[in-house]
GROMACS .gro file of C-alpha atoms in nm:
model
  499
    1MET     CA    1   0.107   3.063  -2.167
    2ALA     CA    2  -0.233   3.035  -2.334
    3GLY     CA    3  -0.275   2.825  -2.645
    4PRO     CA    4  -0.567   2.822  -2.888
    5GLY     CA    5  -0.914   2.838  -2.739
    6GLY     CA    6  -0.786   2.944  -2.400
    7ALA     CA    7  -0.590   2.622  -2.344
    8VAL     CA    8  -0.281   2.656  -2.128
    9ARG     CA    9   0.042   2.512  -2.262
   10GLY     CA   10   0.313   2.349  -2.059
   11ARG     CA   11   0.604   2.127  -2.148
   12PHE     CA   12   0.535   1.873  -1.872
   13ALA     CA   13   0.214   1.775  -1.695
   14VAL     CA   14   0.168   1.525  -1.413
   15VAL     CA   15  -0.169   1.394  -1.291
   16GLY     CA   16  -0.200   1.286  -0.925
   17GLY     CA   17  -0.097   1.437  -0.592
   18GLY     CA   18   0.020   1.116  -0.428
   19ILE     CA   19   0.380   1.006  -0.376
   20ALA     CA   20   0.443   0.907  -0.740
   21GLY     CA   21   0.299   1.228  -0.887
   22VAL     CA   22   0.461   1.466  -0.640
   23THR     CA   23   0.801   1.295  -0.669
   24CYS     CA   24   0.775   1.308  -1.048
   25ALA     CA   25   0.680   1.678  -1.051
   26GLU     CA   26   0.958   1.768  -0.807
   27LYS     CA   27   1.221   1.588  -1.013
   28LEU     CA   28   1.100   1.752  -1.337
   29ALA     CA   29   1.094   2.093  -1.168
   30ALA     CA   30   1.454   2.047  -1.059
   31GLU     CA   31   1.569   1.926  -1.403
   32PHE     CA   32   1.389   2.205  -1.593
   33PRO     CA   33   1.398   2.513  -1.368
   34SER     CA   34   1.277   2.746  -1.644
   35GLU     CA   35   0.978   2.534  -1.751
   36ASP     CA   36   0.636   2.529  -1.584
   37ILE     CA   37   0.544   2.186  -1.449
   38PHE     CA   38   0.168   2.132  -1.415
   39LEU     CA   39   0.055   1.904  -1.133
   40VAL     CA   40  -0.315   1.824  -1.165
   41THR     CA   41  -0.469   1.682  -0.848
   42ALA     CA   42  -0.825   1.645  -0.723
   43SER     CA   43  -0.718   1.676  -0.360
   44PRO     CA   44  -0.625   2.002  -0.183
   45VAL     CA   45  -0.343   1.828   0.000
   46ILE     CA   46  -0.051   1.648  -0.159
   47LYS     CA   47   0.164   1.368  -0.025
   48ALA     CA   48   0.528   1.456   0.022
   49VAL     CA   49   0.827   1.237   0.107
   50THR     CA   50   1.009   1.363   0.416
   51ASN     CA   51   1.308   1.238   0.619
   52PHE     CA   52   1.432   1.030   0.328
   53LYS     CA   53   1.718   0.793   0.415
   54GLN     CA   54   1.895   0.555   0.179
   55VAL     CA   55   1.947   0.264   0.419
   56SER     CA   56   2.140   0.043   0.178
   57LYS     CA   57   2.181   0.005  -0.198
   58THR     CA   58   1.813  -0.071  -0.249
   59LEU     CA   59   1.646  -0.016   0.089
   60GLU     CA   60   1.507   0.323   0.170
   61GLU     CA   61   1.319   0.471   0.459
   62PHE     CA   62   1.099   0.780   0.455
   63ASP     CA   63   0.795   0.937   0.611
   64VAL     CA   64   0.494   1.042   0.412
   65GLU     CA   65   0.342   1.373   0.504
   66GLU     CA   66   0.025   1.540   0.388
   67GLN     CA   67   0.096   1.902   0.301
   68PRO     CA   68  -0.109   2.184   0.154
   69SER     CA   69  -0.013   2.213  -0.213
   70SER     CA   70   0.096   2.573  -0.156
   71LEU     CA   71   0.402   2.435   0.028
   72LEU     CA   72   0.504   2.245  -0.283
   73GLU     CA   73   0.471   2.561  -0.493
   74LYS     CA   74   0.686   2.745  -0.239
   75ARG     CA   75   0.959   2.481  -0.260
   76TYR     CA   76   0.955   2.479  -0.642
   77HIS     CA   77   0.863   2.812  -0.797
   78ASN     CA   78   0.795   2.643  -1.134
   79ILE     CA   79   0.541   2.384  -1.015
   80ARG     CA   80   0.182   2.494  -1.083
   81VAL     CA   81  -0.070   2.291  -0.884
   82ILE     CA   82  -0.407   2.268  -1.055
   83GLN     CA   83  -0.665   2.159  -0.803
   84SER     CA   84  -0.918   1.973  -1.011
   85GLY     CA   85  -0.999   1.622  -1.125
   86VAL     CA   86  -0.931   1.514  -1.482
   87LYS     CA   87  -1.245   1.486  -1.692
   88GLN     CA   88  -1.085   1.359  -2.010
   89LEU     CA   89  -0.753   1.294  -2.177
   90LYS     CA   90  -0.725   1.346  -2.553
   91SER     CA   91  -0.387   1.189  -2.610
   92ASP     CA   92  -0.388   1.240  -2.986
   93GLU     CA   93  -0.423   1.616  -2.927
   94HIS     CA   94  -0.188   1.613  -2.623
   95LYS     CA   95  -0.467   1.769  -2.419
   96ILE     CA   96  -0.612   1.726  -2.070
   97TYR     CA   97  -0.960   1.852  -1.986
   98THR     CA   98  -1.014   1.915  -1.615
   99GLU     CA   99  -1.342   1.899  -1.420
  100ASP     CA  100  -1.336   2.277  -1.372
  101GLY     CA  101  -1.370   2.323  -1.748
  102ARG     CA  102  -1.012   2.409  -1.836
  103GLU     CA  103  -0.782   2.268  -2.102
  104TYR     CA  104  -0.410   2.201  -2.078
  105ILE     CA  105  -0.180   2.117  -2.366
  106TYR     CA  106   0.130   1.917  -2.276
  107GLU     CA  107   0.438   1.789  -2.456
  108LYS     CA  108   0.494   1.502  -2.214
  109LEU     CA  109   0.246   1.373  -1.958
  110CYS     CA  110   0.285   1.137  -1.661
  111LEU     CA  111  -0.026   0.970  -1.516
  112CYS     CA  112   0.010   0.899  -1.143
  113ALA     CA  113  -0.354   0.879  -1.038
  114GLY     CA  114  -0.298   0.588  -0.800
  115ALA     CA  115  -0.553   0.321  -0.719
  116LYS     CA  116  -0.878   0.291  -0.525
  117PRO     CA  117  -0.985   0.036  -0.266
  118LYS     CA  118  -1.141  -0.283  -0.400
  119LEU     CA  119  -1.469  -0.293  -0.207
  120ILE     CA  120  -1.641  -0.626  -0.139
  121VAL     CA  121  -1.968  -0.455  -0.230
  122GLU     CA  122  -2.031  -0.108  -0.364
  123GLY     CA  123  -2.273   0.134  -0.207
  124ASN     CA  124  -2.340  -0.043   0.124
  125PRO     CA  125  -2.327   0.208   0.413
  126TYR     CA  126  -2.199  -0.063   0.650
  127VAL     CA  127  -1.896  -0.144   0.434
  128LEU     CA  128  -1.596   0.084   0.470
  129GLY     CA  129  -1.297   0.066   0.239
  130ILE     CA  130  -0.972   0.171   0.400
  131ARG     CA  131  -0.695   0.311   0.188
  132ASP     CA  132  -0.660   0.680   0.255
  133THR     CA  133  -0.672   0.933   0.535
  134ASP     CA  134  -1.034   1.030   0.476
  135SER     CA  135  -1.151   0.671   0.500
  136ALA     CA  136  -0.941   0.616   0.812
  137GLN     CA  137  -1.120   0.908   0.977
  138ALA     CA  138  -1.461   0.775   0.882
  139PHE     CA  139  -1.352   0.444   1.024
  140GLN     CA  140  -1.255   0.602   1.352
  141LYS     CA  141  -1.592   0.777   1.389
  142ASN     CA  142  -1.771   0.446   1.345
  143LEU     CA  143  -1.540   0.252   1.571
  144ALA     CA  144  -1.620   0.476   1.866
  145GLN     CA  145  -1.969   0.324   1.875
  146ALA     CA  146  -1.875  -0.026   1.771
  147GLU     CA  147  -1.887  -0.344   1.977
  148ARG     CA  148  -1.795  -0.582   1.698
  149ILE     CA  149  -1.655  -0.539   1.350
  150VAL     CA  150  -1.564  -0.777   1.071
  151VAL     CA  151  -1.237  -0.712   0.889
  152VAL     CA  152  -1.198  -0.866   0.545
  153GLY     CA  153  -0.861  -0.884   0.373
  154ASN     CA  154  -0.512  -1.003   0.440
  155GLY     CA  155  -0.268  -0.736   0.332
  156GLY     CA  156  -0.060  -0.490   0.529
  157ILE     CA  157  -0.348  -0.257   0.613
  158ALA     CA  158  -0.572  -0.533   0.751
  159LEU     CA  159  -0.283  -0.665   0.957
  160GLU     CA  160  -0.201  -0.329   1.114
  161LEU     CA  161  -0.566  -0.248   1.168
  162VAL     CA  162  -0.643  -0.565   1.358
  163TYR     CA  163  -0.335  -0.513   1.574
  164GLU     CA  164  -0.427  -0.155   1.659
  165ILE     CA  165  -0.796  -0.199   1.745
  166GLN     CA  166  -0.879  -0.221   2.114
  167GLY     CA  167  -1.201  -0.261   2.309
  168CYS     CA  168  -1.394  -0.404   2.019
  169GLU     CA  169  -1.449  -0.762   1.904
  170VAL     CA  170  -1.287  -0.828   1.570
  171ILE     CA  171  -1.382  -1.114   1.341
  172TRP     CA  172  -1.108  -1.127   1.082
  173ALA     CA  173  -1.190  -1.314   0.761
  174ILE     CA  174  -0.895  -1.409   0.543
  175LYS     CA  175  -0.884  -1.615   0.226
  176ASP     CA  176  -0.545  -1.767   0.306
  177LYS     CA  177  -0.435  -2.016   0.570
  178ALA     CA  178  -0.226  -1.758   0.756
  179ILE     CA  179  -0.237  -1.389   0.838
  180GLY     CA  180  -0.051  -1.120   0.646
  181ASN     CA  181  -0.015  -1.328   0.336
  182THR     CA  182   0.109  -1.047   0.113
  183PHE     CA  183   0.417  -1.009   0.328
  184PHE     CA  184   0.452  -1.329   0.525
  185ASP     CA  185   0.433  -1.701   0.517
  186ALA     CA  186   0.267  -1.910   0.790
  187GLY     CA  187   0.589  -1.915   0.995
  188ALA     CA  188   0.614  -1.539   1.019
  189ALA     CA  189   0.243  -1.522   1.096
  190GLU     CA  190   0.295  -1.763   1.387
  191PHE     CA  191   0.582  -1.549   1.510
  192LEU     CA  192   0.361  -1.238   1.508
  193LEU     CA  193   0.040  -1.393   1.645
  194PRO     CA  194   0.128  -1.371   2.017
  195LYS     CA  195   0.140  -0.994   1.971
  196LEU     CA  196  -0.220  -0.999   1.856
  197THR     CA  197  -0.351  -1.167   2.166
  198ALA     CA  198  -0.124  -0.991   2.417
  199GLU     CA  199  -0.342  -0.803   2.663
  200SER     CA  200  -0.155  -0.478   2.701
  201GLN     CA  201   0.049  -0.294   2.445
  202GLU     CA  202   0.364  -0.091   2.449
  203THR     CA  203   0.275   0.275   2.450
  204PRO     CA  204   0.277   0.386   2.089
  205ILE     CA  205   0.570   0.604   1.991
  206GLU     CA  206   0.489   0.968   1.927
  207CYS     CA  207   0.386   0.998   1.564
  208LYS     CA  208   0.567   1.252   1.349
  209ARG     CA  209   0.302   1.287   1.082
  210THR     CA  210   0.060   1.570   1.093
  211LYS     CA  211  -0.265   1.601   0.911
  212TYR     CA  212  -0.374   1.920   0.742
  213THR     CA  213  -0.743   1.964   0.691
  214VAL     CA  214  -0.846   2.219   0.443
  215GLU     CA  215  -1.050   2.503   0.584
  216GLY     CA  216  -1.417   2.459   0.514
  217SER     CA  217  -1.386   2.113   0.368
  218GLU     CA  218  -1.491   1.959   0.698
  219GLU     CA  219  -1.842   1.814   0.703
  220LYS     CA  220  -2.045   2.131   0.652
  221GLY     CA  221  -1.866   2.252   0.343
  222ARG     CA  222  -1.875   1.918   0.169
  223PRO     CA  223  -2.119   1.878  -0.114
  224PRO     CA  224  -2.328   1.560  -0.081
  225GLY     CA  225  -2.148   1.258  -0.223
  226ALA     CA  226  -1.811   1.429  -0.201
  227SER     CA  227  -1.672   1.173   0.041
  228ASP     CA  228  -1.601   0.926  -0.237
  229LYS     CA  229  -1.347   1.157  -0.398
  230LEU     CA  230  -1.022   0.969  -0.408
  231GLY     CA  231  -0.779   1.056  -0.135
  232SER     CA  232  -0.419   0.949  -0.156
  233ALA     CA  233  -0.310   0.624   0.002
  234LEU     CA  234  -0.212   0.603   0.366
  235GLY     CA  235   0.139   0.637   0.500
  236PRO     CA  236   0.330   0.360   0.671
  237ASP     CA  237   0.230   0.483   1.016
  238TRP     CA  238  -0.121   0.597   0.926
  239HIS     CA  239  -0.287   0.444   1.230
  240GLU     CA  240  -0.077   0.637   1.480
  241GLY     CA  241  -0.251   0.943   1.619
  242LEU     CA  242  -0.586   0.784   1.537
  243HIS     CA  243  -0.767   0.678   1.847
  244LEU     CA  244  -0.861   0.322   1.758
  245LYS     CA  245  -1.074   0.214   2.048
  246GLY     CA  246  -1.423   0.067   2.049
  247THR     CA  247  -1.677   0.068   2.331
  248LYS     CA  248  -1.574  -0.242   2.527
  249GLU     CA  249  -1.338  -0.237   2.821
  250PHE     CA  250  -1.099  -0.516   2.723
  251SER     CA  251  -0.807  -0.459   2.491
  252HIS     CA  252  -0.774  -0.734   2.232
  253LYS     CA  253  -1.036  -0.972   2.107
  254VAL     CA  254  -0.959  -1.111   1.766
  255HIS     CA  255  -1.104  -1.423   1.609
  256ILE     CA  256  -0.960  -1.530   1.274
  257GLU     CA  257  -1.170  -1.718   1.021
  258VAL     CA  258  -0.927  -1.865   0.768
  259LEU     CA  259  -0.968  -1.992   0.412
  260CYS     CA  260  -1.293  -1.808   0.356
  261GLU     CA  261  -1.434  -1.510   0.177
  262VAL     CA  262  -1.750  -1.304   0.209
  263LYS     CA  263  -2.035  -1.483   0.038
  264LYS     CA  264  -2.309  -1.233   0.111
  265ILE     CA  265  -2.384  -0.931   0.325
  266HIS     CA  266  -2.731  -0.907   0.480
  267LEU     CA  267  -2.888  -0.599   0.633
  268GLN     CA  268  -3.078  -0.660   0.958
  269GLN     CA  269  -3.420  -0.698   0.791
  270GLU     CA  270  -3.289  -0.941   0.529
  271PHE     CA  271  -3.120  -1.143   0.800
  272ILE     CA  272  -3.439  -1.174   1.003
  273GLN     CA  273  -3.622  -1.302   0.691
  274LEU     CA  274  -3.345  -1.557   0.630
  275GLN     CA  275  -3.432  -1.728   0.960
  276GLN     CA  276  -3.071  -1.838   0.993
  277THR     CA  277  -2.858  -1.848   1.304
  278SER     CA  278  -2.569  -1.610   1.355
  279LEU     CA  279  -2.282  -1.681   1.595
  280THR     CA  280  -2.148  -1.516   1.906
  281PHE     CA  281  -1.782  -1.427   1.938
  282PRO     CA  282  -1.612  -1.769   1.974
  283LYS     CA  283  -1.488  -1.831   2.329
  284GLY     CA  284  -1.305  -2.154   2.260
  285GLU     CA  285  -1.283  -2.417   1.991
  286LYS     CA  286  -1.593  -2.615   2.081
  287ASN     CA  287  -1.875  -2.399   2.210
  288VAL     CA  288  -2.032  -2.227   1.915
  289GLU     CA  289  -2.332  -2.038   2.044
  290ALA     CA  290  -2.616  -1.868   1.863
  291ASP     CA  291  -2.616  -1.490   1.902
  292GLU     CA  292  -2.917  -1.329   2.070
  293VAL     CA  293  -2.815  -0.973   1.981
  294LEU     CA  294  -2.958  -0.806   1.671
  295TRP     CA  295  -2.683  -0.638   1.468
  296PRO     CA  296  -2.716  -0.369   1.200
  297VAL     CA  297  -2.547  -0.591   0.942
  298TYR     CA  298  -2.455  -0.957   0.896
  299VAL     CA  299  -2.172  -1.122   0.707
  300GLU     CA  300  -2.222  -1.467   0.560
  301LEU     CA  301  -1.888  -1.636   0.493
  302THR     CA  302  -1.815  -1.904   0.234
  303ASN     CA  303  -1.749  -2.149   0.521
  304GLY     CA  304  -2.118  -2.124   0.614
  305LYS     CA  305  -2.077  -1.914   0.929
  306ILE     CA  306  -2.273  -1.594   0.979
  307TYR     CA  307  -2.162  -1.315   1.213
  308GLY     CA  308  -2.348  -0.998   1.302
  309CYS     CA  309  -2.152  -0.676   1.349
  310ASN     CA  310  -2.170  -0.297   1.357
  311PHE     CA  311  -1.983  -0.261   1.031
  312ILE     CA  312  -1.743  -0.429   0.792
  313VAL     CA  313  -1.399  -0.307   0.695
  314SER     CA  314  -1.298  -0.397   0.345
  315ALA     CA  315  -0.918  -0.403   0.324
  316THR     CA  316  -0.893  -0.624   0.020
  317GLY     CA  317  -0.639  -0.445  -0.195
  318VAL     CA  318  -0.668  -0.187  -0.467
  319VAL     CA  319  -0.768  -0.137  -0.830
  320PRO     CA  320  -0.565   0.101  -1.050
  321ASN     CA  321  -0.758   0.425  -1.101
  322VAL     CA  322  -0.759   0.430  -1.481
  323GLU     CA  323  -1.123   0.530  -1.547
  324PRO     CA  324  -1.085   0.896  -1.645
  325PHE     CA  325  -0.809   0.819  -1.896
  326LEU     CA  326  -0.938   0.521  -2.095
  327ASP     CA  327  -1.219   0.690  -2.286
  328GLY     CA  328  -1.111   0.752  -2.646
  329ASN     CA  329  -0.751   0.645  -2.579
  330ASN     CA  330  -0.617   0.311  -2.686
  331PHE     CA  331  -0.407   0.225  -2.379
  332ALA     CA  332  -0.260  -0.122  -2.338
  333VAL     CA  333  -0.394  -0.238  -2.000
  334GLY     CA  334  -0.242  -0.512  -1.780
  335GLU     CA  335  -0.429  -0.807  -1.628
  336ASP     CA  336  -0.444  -0.622  -1.296
  337GLY     CA  337  -0.617  -0.328  -1.465
  338GLY     CA  338  -0.314  -0.095  -1.467
  339LEU     CA  339  -0.174   0.100  -1.763
  340LYS     CA  340   0.109  -0.108  -1.907
  341VAL     CA  341   0.446   0.067  -1.903
  342ASP     CA  342   0.776  -0.033  -2.064
  343LYS     CA  343   1.115  -0.012  -1.896
  344HIS     CA  344   1.120   0.363  -1.951
  345MET     CA  345   0.780   0.408  -1.783
  346ARG     CA  346   0.615   0.482  -2.119
  347THR     CA  347   0.255   0.372  -2.175
  348SER     CA  348   0.152   0.242  -2.516
  349LEU     CA  349   0.061   0.598  -2.624
  350PRO     CA  350   0.323   0.849  -2.744
  351ASP     CA  351   0.439   1.105  -2.485
  352VAL     CA  352   0.224   0.954  -2.209
  353PHE     CA  353   0.413   0.800  -1.917
  354ALA     CA  354   0.272   0.645  -1.597
  355ALA     CA  355   0.408   0.570  -1.251
  356GLY     CA  356   0.295   0.432  -0.914
  357ASP     CA  357  -0.020   0.233  -0.840
  358ILE     CA  358  -0.190   0.321  -1.169
  359CYS     CA  359   0.070   0.144  -1.381
  360THR     CA  360   0.160  -0.218  -1.452
  361ALA     CA  361   0.527  -0.297  -1.508
  362ALA     CA  362   0.524  -0.473  -1.846
  363TRP     CA  363   0.897  -0.504  -1.898
  364GLU     CA  364   1.091  -0.827  -1.842
  365PRO     CA  365   1.176  -0.781  -1.472
  366SER     CA  366   1.498  -0.874  -1.297
  367PRO     CA  367   1.466  -1.228  -1.152
  368VAL     CA  368   1.452  -1.083  -0.798
  369TRP     CA  369   1.221  -0.784  -0.856
  370HIS     CA  370   0.841  -0.775  -0.882
  371GLN     CA  371   0.586  -0.499  -0.872
  372MET     CA  372   0.386  -0.438  -0.556
  373ARG     CA  373   0.167  -0.136  -0.501
  374LEU     CA  374   0.370   0.015  -0.217
  375TRP     CA  375   0.495   0.358  -0.113
  376THR     CA  376   0.855   0.273  -0.191
  377GLN     CA  377   0.777   0.171  -0.547
  378ALA     CA  378   0.556   0.476  -0.603
  379ARG     CA  379   0.846   0.701  -0.506
  380GLN     CA  380   1.101   0.512  -0.716
  381MET     CA  381   0.875   0.499  -1.020
  382GLY     CA  382   0.779   0.868  -0.995
  383TRP     CA  383   1.145   0.970  -0.974
  384TYR     CA  384   1.252   0.740  -1.256
  385ALA     CA  385   0.957   0.840  -1.480
  386ALA     CA  386   1.069   1.205  -1.450
  387LYS     CA  387   1.424   1.101  -1.550
  388CYS     CA  388   1.283   0.914  -1.851
  389MET     CA  389   1.061   1.207  -1.956
  390ALA     CA  390   1.361   1.440  -1.930
  391ALA     CA  391   1.584   1.205  -2.131
  392GLU     CA  392   1.323   1.168  -2.403
  393ALA     CA  393   1.259   1.543  -2.417
  394LEU     CA  394   1.633   1.606  -2.456
  395GLY     CA  395   1.687   1.313  -2.694
  396GLU     CA  396   1.921   1.134  -2.452
  397SER     CA  397   1.934   0.767  -2.360
  398ILE     CA  398   1.892   0.640  -2.005
  399ASP     CA  399   1.966   0.318  -1.816
  400MET     CA  400   1.712   0.129  -1.611
  401ASP     CA  401   1.717   0.256  -1.252
  402PHE     CA  402   1.901   0.038  -1.000
  403SER     CA  403   1.602   0.027  -0.766
  404PHE     CA  404   1.438  -0.219  -1.010
  405GLU     CA  405   1.723  -0.469  -0.972
  406LEU     CA  406   1.601  -0.603  -0.639
  407PHE     CA  407   1.264  -0.589  -0.468
  408ALA     CA  408   1.330  -0.432  -0.127
  409HIS     CA  409   1.080  -0.297   0.122
  410MET     CA  410   1.109  -0.189   0.482
  411THR     CA  411   0.816  -0.138   0.714
  412LYS     CA  412   0.693  -0.198   1.068
  413PHE     CA  413   0.437  -0.452   1.179
  414PHE     CA  414   0.326  -0.492   1.540
  415ASN     CA  415   0.617  -0.267   1.637
  416TYR     CA  416   0.875  -0.501   1.481
  417LYS     CA  417   1.104  -0.378   1.206
  418VAL     CA  418   1.027  -0.579   0.892
  419VAL     CA  419   1.248  -0.606   0.583
  420VAL     CA  420   1.145  -0.805   0.278
  421LEU     CA  421   1.391  -0.867  -0.004
  422GLY     CA  422   1.368  -1.027  -0.348
  423LYS     CA  423   1.133  -1.321  -0.393
  424TYR     CA  424   1.071  -1.330  -0.018
  425ASN     CA  425   0.767  -1.557  -0.055
  426ALA     CA  426   0.926  -1.763  -0.336
  427GLN     CA  427   0.700  -1.575  -0.581
  428GLY     CA  428   0.717  -1.748  -0.918
  429LEU     CA  429   0.996  -1.989  -0.820
  430GLY     CA  430   0.778  -2.299  -0.853
  431SER     CA  431   0.864  -2.600  -0.637
  432GLU     CA  432   1.235  -2.573  -0.710
  433HIS     CA  433   1.334  -2.384  -0.399
  434GLU     CA  434   1.403  -2.440  -0.031
  435LEU     CA  435   1.351  -2.230   0.279
  436MET     CA  436   1.583  -2.179   0.573
  437LEU     CA  437   1.451  -2.038   0.899
  438ARG     CA  438   1.582  -1.899   1.221
  439CYS     CA  439   1.339  -1.781   1.482
  440THR     CA  440   1.378  -1.659   1.838
  441LYS     CA  441   1.035  -1.620   1.992
  442GLY     CA  442   0.949  -1.258   2.070
  443HIS     CA  443   1.282  -1.142   1.929
  444GLU     CA  444   1.349  -1.217   1.563
  445TYR     CA  445   1.232  -1.419   1.267
  446ILE     CA  446   1.461  -1.480   0.970
  447LYS     CA  447   1.367  -1.667   0.657
  448VAL     CA  448   1.571  -1.707   0.341
  449VAL     CA  449   1.454  -1.847   0.010
  450MET     CA  450   1.724  -2.050  -0.168
  451GLN     CA  451   1.733  -2.185  -0.522
  452ASN     CA  452   2.022  -2.389  -0.661
  453GLY     CA  453   2.245  -2.272  -0.377
  454ARG     CA  454   2.169  -1.906  -0.442
  455MET     CA  455   1.974  -1.669  -0.222
  456MET     CA  456   1.661  -1.543  -0.399
  457GLY     CA  457   1.474  -1.370  -0.119
  458ALA     CA  458   1.451  -1.306   0.254
  459VAL     CA  459   1.216  -1.191   0.531
  460LEU     CA  460   1.375  -1.027   0.835
  461ILE     CA  461   1.157  -0.942   1.134
  462GLY     CA  462   1.316  -0.772   1.436
  463GLU     CA  463   1.656  -0.605   1.471
  464THR     CA  464   1.855  -0.864   1.276
  465ASP     CA  465   2.115  -0.634   1.116
  466LEU     CA  466   2.136  -0.876   0.825
  467GLU     CA  467   1.964  -0.670   0.557
  468GLU     CA  468   2.277  -0.537   0.384
  469THR     CA  469   2.453  -0.873   0.386
  470PHE     CA  470   2.148  -1.048   0.244
  471GLU     CA  471   2.090  -0.772  -0.010
  472ASN     CA  472   2.445  -0.827  -0.139
  473LEU     CA  473   2.405  -1.205  -0.146
  474ILE     CA  474   2.085  -1.179  -0.349
  475LEU     CA  475   2.230  -0.917  -0.586
  476ASN     CA  476   2.556  -1.098  -0.656
  477GLN     CA  477   2.394  -1.445  -0.676
  478MET     CA  478   2.694  -1.609  -0.514
  479ASP     CA  479   2.681  -1.987  -0.475
  480LEU     CA  480   2.625  -2.053  -0.105
  481SER     CA  481   2.574  -2.431  -0.112
  482ALA     CA  482   2.902  -2.483   0.077
  483TYR     CA  483   2.756  -2.314   0.385
  484GLY     CA  484   2.442  -2.524   0.403
  485GLU     CA  485   2.244  -2.467   0.723
  486ASP     CA  486   2.531  -2.266   0.872
  487LEU     CA  487   2.420  -1.966   0.673
  488LEU     CA  488   2.175  -1.887   0.953
  489ASN     CA  489   2.379  -2.017   1.245
  490PRO     CA  490   2.366  -1.739   1.506
  491ASP     CA  491   2.715  -1.832   1.632
  492ILE     CA  492   2.866  -1.767   1.290
  493ASP     CA  493   2.895  -1.406   1.187
  494VAL     CA  494   2.764  -1.417   0.833
  495GLU     CA  495   2.868  -1.058   0.761
  496ASP     CA  496   3.236  -1.150   0.808
  497TYR     CA  497   3.214  -1.394   0.520
  498PHE     CA  498   3.059  -1.165   0.268
  499ASP     CA  499   3.171  -0.809   0.300
   0.00000   0.00000   0.00000
C-alpha cells in the first residue's frame, strides 16, 4: 500500500537477488503468507537454490540456478520483485530509494547485496574480473582469440579456471607457495597437480544448470557502460557448458609462478618504451628465452619476470558491495569491508539485518567455524536472517542456527569430490597443532588437523566416505590421542569406532 509521498510500505524488504537475498525472501514469504515481501534487485534474473540435499548434520549440497524473477513470484504469491538498483538507504526513516526514483518504507530490512570482484587494476580493458555469469561470458569471448593468458589469484575460481582452459598457454601467478591456497595446503595441491598437466580430460558430465538471458539485454539493448552492473556470483559448476578453449591445438599448458604478485601492467606501447625483455612460455627449468612476439598487454611480476599475453584474468577474491548503503548511515564495518552483524544477523543499525557476502560475522564464533564468502554460507545466512527478522518482528527469542557450529563445505575440484571441515587449514590454531595425512595417488587425499588429541579440521578429496565420521569427531571434540596414527589407517574401519 502507498505511504506518504507515494512511498510504498511493506513489512519486510530484502535487497539483492543472489542466493542470500532470495533464500531470505523465500523464508520470510513462507513465514508471513499474508504480508508482502519486497525483493529489490538490480538484475533481471535471480539465483535460486535447487536440488537441495542435507548430506549430513552440517554438510549440504545444492545446485544454483539462474531464473527469471517472475518464477519466484509464481512460487510465492506474496514476493514482489522490484527490478532496480538501490540509490540510497535512509535507515533513520526506514526508507529505501531505488534508482528508478521510487521509495519503499520497511519495518525490517535485510541487505544481501553480495560482493564484487577485487580487480588488480580498475578500468583496464585487458583485465577481466571473474565472479559472475556475465563476466564468465565476456571471458569466453576473449578466450576464443587468445594464445596466452595470465591468471592472477589463488582461490577456488582461479583453480577451476586453470584446470578447464585448453588450447591456450596459461601463466598462473599466485602469491602463495602452493596452488588453491584458500582450500588446500601444499600436500593437497601436489595431489591435484598431475590433473593439471594431464593431456586429455574425462569428458565433462552434462551440466544441469541453464542460463536465462533476458530478451533484449543482449549486446544491442545494453546502454553503454552497463556491463559493469553487478551480476550475482557464479555457481559451483559455472564453467560447465562454457566452451573454454583457446586457439592452440594442444590441451594443457600451464606454468605457475609462485610467491609473486602483479607489480605493474604495461600496455604494448608502454612496454616497447620500457626496453625490457619479456619471456616466452617456459619449456623447462633452465632455458628462459626472450619473447619475439608483440603482445597487447604485459604483466610485470614482483619476482622481476615480465610476460606478454592477450589478456589477464583477475580472480583475486571479492570486496563486500556496501557502497550504496554507507552514505548517511552509521554502519559498523568489519576489517574486510563488510557490514558487521551480530549473532542474530543484525547490523549496528536498528531493524537492518545483513546476510551473505556483504556481511562480516562479528559474533564470537564457535572454535571450529569461520566465515568464508561461499554459496553454502550465503544460503545458511539468508535463511537464518529471515528466521531472526521473523522472531524480532513477533517478539520471540531464537537460538543460533546449528550450521554455524561447524564450518563445512562440499565442492568439486578437477572432478574430485572435495569436503572441507572445521579449521581444515589450521586457521588460527597457531603452532600448537599437528597434521595427519593419508594419500593414495590419483585416488584420495585425507588430511586431519589435530590439537591436544582432538580433531579440529579435515580435508577430504576423493570418495573417502569419512565426512560424517569426521564431522561427528570434530563436533563432539572427543579425545583421540589413544588412536595415534591409526586414526587414518586404511585397514582400520574408523566409522566402527565412532558411530
